[in-house]
């Protein structure tokens, strides 16, 4: 939707695997991009074996770390955090995005 409405070059990554590399990829070079980071709560969070924290905590820390690195370098970015009802949250977000792009 963003690409089609703005005609801007757009890329998409899906995490949590992409998170660290995304922060690395966009922290350098010219400040010509706009980053939209969408995160969400897990409907079921699992503990990391042998640790007192969960995989959800690890994923959230990775996302926050990337956001912070990009912000420190003056990148234009926005973070949207969705609830565990991911489908419902995405519907609300898509509707808001549609209105913003009109």
Coordinates of N, CA and C in Angstrom, one line a residue:
X1 N 0.8 -1.2 0.0 CA 0.0 0.0 0.0 C 0.9 1.3 0.0
X2 N 1.9 1.2 0.8 CA 2.8 2.4 0.9 C 3.5 2.6 -0.4
X3 N 4.0 1.6 -1.0 CA 4.7 1.6 -2.3 C 3.8 2.2 -3.4
X4 N 2.6 1.6 -3.4 CA 1.6 1.9 -4.5 C 1.2 3.4 -4.4
X5 N 0.9 3.8 -3.2 CA 0.4 5.2 -3.0 C 1.5 6.3 -3.1
X6 N 2.7 6.0 -2.6 CA 3.7 7.0 -2.6 C 4.7 6.9 -3.8
X7 N 4.7 5.7 -4.4 CA 5.6 5.4 -5.5 C 7.1 5.5 -5.0
X8 N 7.3 5.3 -3.7 CA 8.6 5.3 -3.2 C 9.2 3.8 -3.1
X9 N 10.5 3.7 -3.3 CA 11.1 2.4 -3.2 C 10.8 1.8 -1.8
X10 N 10.4 0.6 -1.7 CA 9.9 0.0 -0.4 C 10.5 -1.4 -0.3
X11 N 10.9 -1.7 0.9 CA 11.3 -3.1 1.2 C 10.7 -3.6 2.5
X12 N 10.6 -4.8 2.6 CA 9.9 -5.4 3.7 C 10.7 -6.6 4.3
X13 N 10.8 -6.7 5.6 CA 11.5 -7.8 6.2 C 10.6 -8.4 7.3
X14 N 10.7 -9.7 7.5 CA 9.8 -10.3 8.5 C 10.7 -11.0 9.6
X15 N 10.5 -10.7 10.8 CA 11.4 -11.1 11.9 C 10.8 -12.3 12.7
X16 N 11.6 -12.7 13.7 CA 12.6 -11.9 14.3 C 14.0 -12.1 13.6
X17 N 14.2 -13.0 12.7 CA 15.5 -13.2 12.1 C 16.1 -11.9 11.5
X18 N 15.3 -11.1 10.8 CA 15.8 -10.0 10.1 C 16.2 -8.8 11.0
X19 N 15.8 -8.8 12.2 CA 15.9 -7.6 13.0 C 17.4 -7.1 13.1
X20 N 18.3 -7.9 13.5 CA 19.7 -7.4 13.7 C 20.2 -6.9 12.3
X21 N 20.0 -7.7 11.3 CA 20.6 -7.3 10.0 C 19.9 -6.0 9.5
X22 N 18.6 -5.8 9.8 CA 17.9 -4.6 9.3 C 18.6 -3.4 10.0
X23 N 18.8 -3.4 11.3 CA 19.5 -2.3 11.9 C 20.9 -2.1 11.4
X24 N 21.6 -3.1 11.1 CA 22.9 -3.0 10.5 C 22.8 -2.4 9.1
X25 N 21.9 -2.8 8.3 CA 21.8 -2.4 6.9 C 21.5 -0.9 6.8
X26 N 20.6 -0.4 7.6 CA 20.1 1.0 7.4 C 20.7 2.0 8.4
X27 N 21.7 1.6 9.2 CA 22.3 2.6 10.1 C 23.4 3.5 9.4
X28 N 23.9 3.0 8.3 CA 24.9 3.7 7.5 C 24.3 4.3 6.3
X29 N 25.2 5.1 5.6 CA 24.8 5.6 4.3 C 24.0 6.9 4.5
X30 N 23.5 7.4 3.3 CA 22.7 8.7 3.4 C 21.4 8.5 4.2
X31 N 21.0 9.5 4.8 CA 19.7 9.5 5.6 C 18.5 9.8 4.7
X32 N 18.3 8.9 3.8 CA 17.2 9.1 2.8 C 16.0 8.2 2.9
X33 N 16.0 7.3 3.9 CA 14.9 6.4 4.0 C 14.0 6.8 5.2
X34 N 12.9 6.1 5.3 CA 12.0 6.2 6.4 C 11.7 4.7 6.8
X35 N 11.9 4.5 8.1 CA 11.8 3.1 8.6 C 10.5 3.0 9.4
X36 N 9.7 2.0 9.1 CA 8.5 1.7 9.9 C 8.7 0.3 10.5
X37 N 8.9 0.3 11.8 CA 9.1 -1.0 12.5 C 7.8 -1.4 13.2
X38 N 7.3 -2.6 12.8 CA 6.1 -3.1 13.4 C 6.4 -4.3 14.3
X39 N 6.1 -4.2 15.6 CA 6.3 -5.3 16.5 C 5.0 -5.7 17.1
X40 N 5.0 -6.8 17.7 CA 3.8 -7.3 18.4 C 4.0 -8.3 19.5
X41 N 3.1 -8.3 20.4 CA 3.1 -9.3 21.5 C 2.8 -10.7 20.9
X42 N 3.4 -11.6 21.6 CA 3.1 -13.0 21.2 C 1.9 -13.5 21.9
X43 N 1.1 -14.3 21.1 CA -0.2 -14.8 21.7 C 0.2 -15.9 22.7
X44 N 1.4 -16.5 22.5 CA 1.9 -17.5 23.4 C 3.4 -17.3 23.5
X45 N 3.9 -17.0 24.6 CA 5.3 -16.7 24.8 C 6.0 -17.9 25.5
X46 N 7.1 -18.3 25.0 CA 7.8 -19.5 25.6 C 9.1 -19.1 26.3
X47 N 9.3 -19.8 27.4 CA 10.6 -19.6 28.1 C 11.8 -20.1 27.4
X48 N 12.9 -19.3 27.5 CA 14.2 -19.8 27.0 C 14.7 -20.9 28.0
X49 N 14.9 -22.1 27.5 CA 15.4 -23.1 28.4 C 16.6 -22.7 29.3
X50 N 16.5 -22.9 30.6 CA 17.5 -22.6 31.5 C 17.7 -21.1 31.9
X51 N 16.8 -20.3 31.4 CA 16.8 -18.9 31.7 C 15.6 -18.4 32.3
X52 N 15.6 -17.2 32.9 CA 14.4 -16.7 33.6 C 13.6 -15.7 32.7
X53 N 14.0 -15.6 31.4 CA 13.3 -14.8 30.5 C 12.8 -15.6 29.3
X54 N 11.9 -15.0 28.5 CA 11.2 -15.7 27.4 C 11.8 -15.3 26.1
X55 N 11.3 -16.0 25.0 CA 11.7 -15.7 23.7 C 11.1 -14.3 23.3
X56 N 9.9 -14.0 23.8 CA 9.3 -12.7 23.6 C 10.2 -11.6 24.1
X57 N 10.8 -11.8 25.2 CA 11.7 -10.7 25.8 C 12.9 -10.6 24.9
X58 N 13.4 -11.7 24.4 CA 14.6 -11.6 23.5 C 14.2 -10.9 22.2
X59 N 13.1 -11.2 21.6 CA 12.7 -10.6 20.3 C 12.4 -9.1 20.5
X60 N 11.8 -8.7 21.7 CA 11.5 -7.3 21.9 C 12.8 -6.5 22.1
X61 N 13.8 -7.2 22.8 CA 15.1 -6.5 23.0 C 15.8 -6.3 21.7
X62 N 15.8 -7.3 20.8 CA 16.4 -7.1 19.4 C 15.7 -6.0 18.7
X63 N 14.4 -5.9 18.7 CA 13.7 -4.9 18.0 C 14.0 -3.5 18.5
X64 N 14.1 -3.4 19.9 CA 14.4 -2.2 20.5 C 15.8 -1.7 20.3
X65 N 16.7 -2.7 20.2 CA 18.1 -2.4 19.9 C 18.2 -1.8 18.5
X66 N 17.6 -2.4 17.6 CA 17.7 -1.9 16.2 C 17.0 -0.5 16.1
X67 N 15.9 -0.3 16.8 CA 15.3 1.0 16.8 C 16.2 2.1 17.4
X68 N 16.8 1.7 18.5 CA 17.7 2.7 19.2 C 18.9 3.1 18.3
X69 N 19.5 2.1 17.6 CA 20.6 2.3 16.8 C 20.3 3.3 15.6
X70 N 19.1 3.0 15.0 CA 18.7 3.9 13.9 C 18.4 5.3 14.5
X71 N 17.7 5.4 15.6 CA 17.4 6.7 16.2 C 18.7 7.5 16.6
X72 N 19.7 6.8 17.1 CA 20.9 7.4 17.5 C 21.6 8.0 16.2
X73 N 21.4 7.5 15.1 CA 22.0 7.9 13.8 C 21.1 8.9 13.1
X74 N 20.0 9.4 13.8 CA 19.2 10.4 13.2 C 18.3 9.9 12.1
X75 N 18.0 8.6 12.0 CA 17.1 8.1 11.0 C 15.7 8.5 11.3
X76 N 14.9 8.6 10.2 CA 13.5 8.9 10.4 C 12.8 7.5 10.6
X77 N 12.2 7.3 11.7 CA 11.6 6.1 12.0 C 10.4 6.2 12.9
X78 N 9.6 5.1 12.8 CA 8.4 5.0 13.6 C 8.2 3.6 14.0
X79 N 7.8 3.4 15.2 CA 7.6 2.0 15.7 C 6.1 1.9 16.1
X80 N 5.5 0.8 15.6 CA 4.1 0.5 15.9 C 4.1 -0.8 16.6
X81 N 3.5 -0.9 17.8 CA 3.5 -2.2 18.5 C 2.1 -2.6 18.6
X82 N 1.9 -3.9 18.1 CA 0.5 -4.5 18.1 C 0.3 -5.4 19.2
X83 N -1.0 -5.6 19.6 CA -1.3 -6.5 20.7 C -1.2 -8.0 20.2
X84 N -1.4 -8.9 21.2 CA -1.3 -10.3 20.9 C -2.3 -10.8 19.8
X85 N -3.4 -10.0 19.7 CA -4.4 -10.3 18.7 C -3.8 -9.7 17.4
X86 N -2.9 -10.3 16.8 CA -2.1 -9.8 15.7 C -3.1 -9.5 14.5
X87 N -4.0 -10.3 14.2 CA -4.9 -10.1 13.1 C -5.7 -8.9 13.3
X88 N -6.3 -8.7 14.4 CA -7.1 -7.5 14.7 C -6.2 -6.3 14.7
X89 N -5.0 -6.4 15.3 CA -4.2 -5.2 15.3 C -3.7 -4.8 13.9
X90 N -3.5 -5.8 13.1 CA -3.1 -5.4 11.7 C -4.2 -4.8 10.9
X91 N -5.4 -5.2 11.2 CA -6.6 -4.6 10.5 C -6.7 -3.2 10.9
X92 N -6.6 -2.9 12.2 CA -6.7 -1.5 12.7 C -5.6 -0.7 12.1
X93 N -4.4 -1.2 12.1 CA -3.2 -0.5 11.6 C -3.4 -0.2 10.1
X94 N -3.8 -1.2 9.3 CA -4.0 -1.1 7.9 C -5.1 0.0 7.6
X95 N -6.1 0.1 8.4 CA -7.1 1.1 8.2 C -6.5 2.5 8.5
X96 N -5.8 2.6 9.6 CA -5.1 3.9 9.9 C -4.2 4.3 8.8
X97 N -3.4 3.4 8.3 CA -2.4 3.6 7.2 C -3.1 4.1 6.0
X98 N -4.2 3.4 5.7 CA -5.0 3.8 4.5 C -5.5 5.2 4.6
X99 N -6.0 5.6 5.7 CA -6.4 7.0 6.0 C -5.3 8.0 5.9
X100 N -4.1 7.6 6.4 CA -3.0 8.5 6.4 C -2.4 8.7 5.0
X101 N -2.6 7.8 4.1 CA -2.0 7.9 2.8 C -3.0 8.5 1.8
X102 N -4.2 8.9 2.2 CA -5.1 9.5 1.3 C -4.8 11.0 1.1

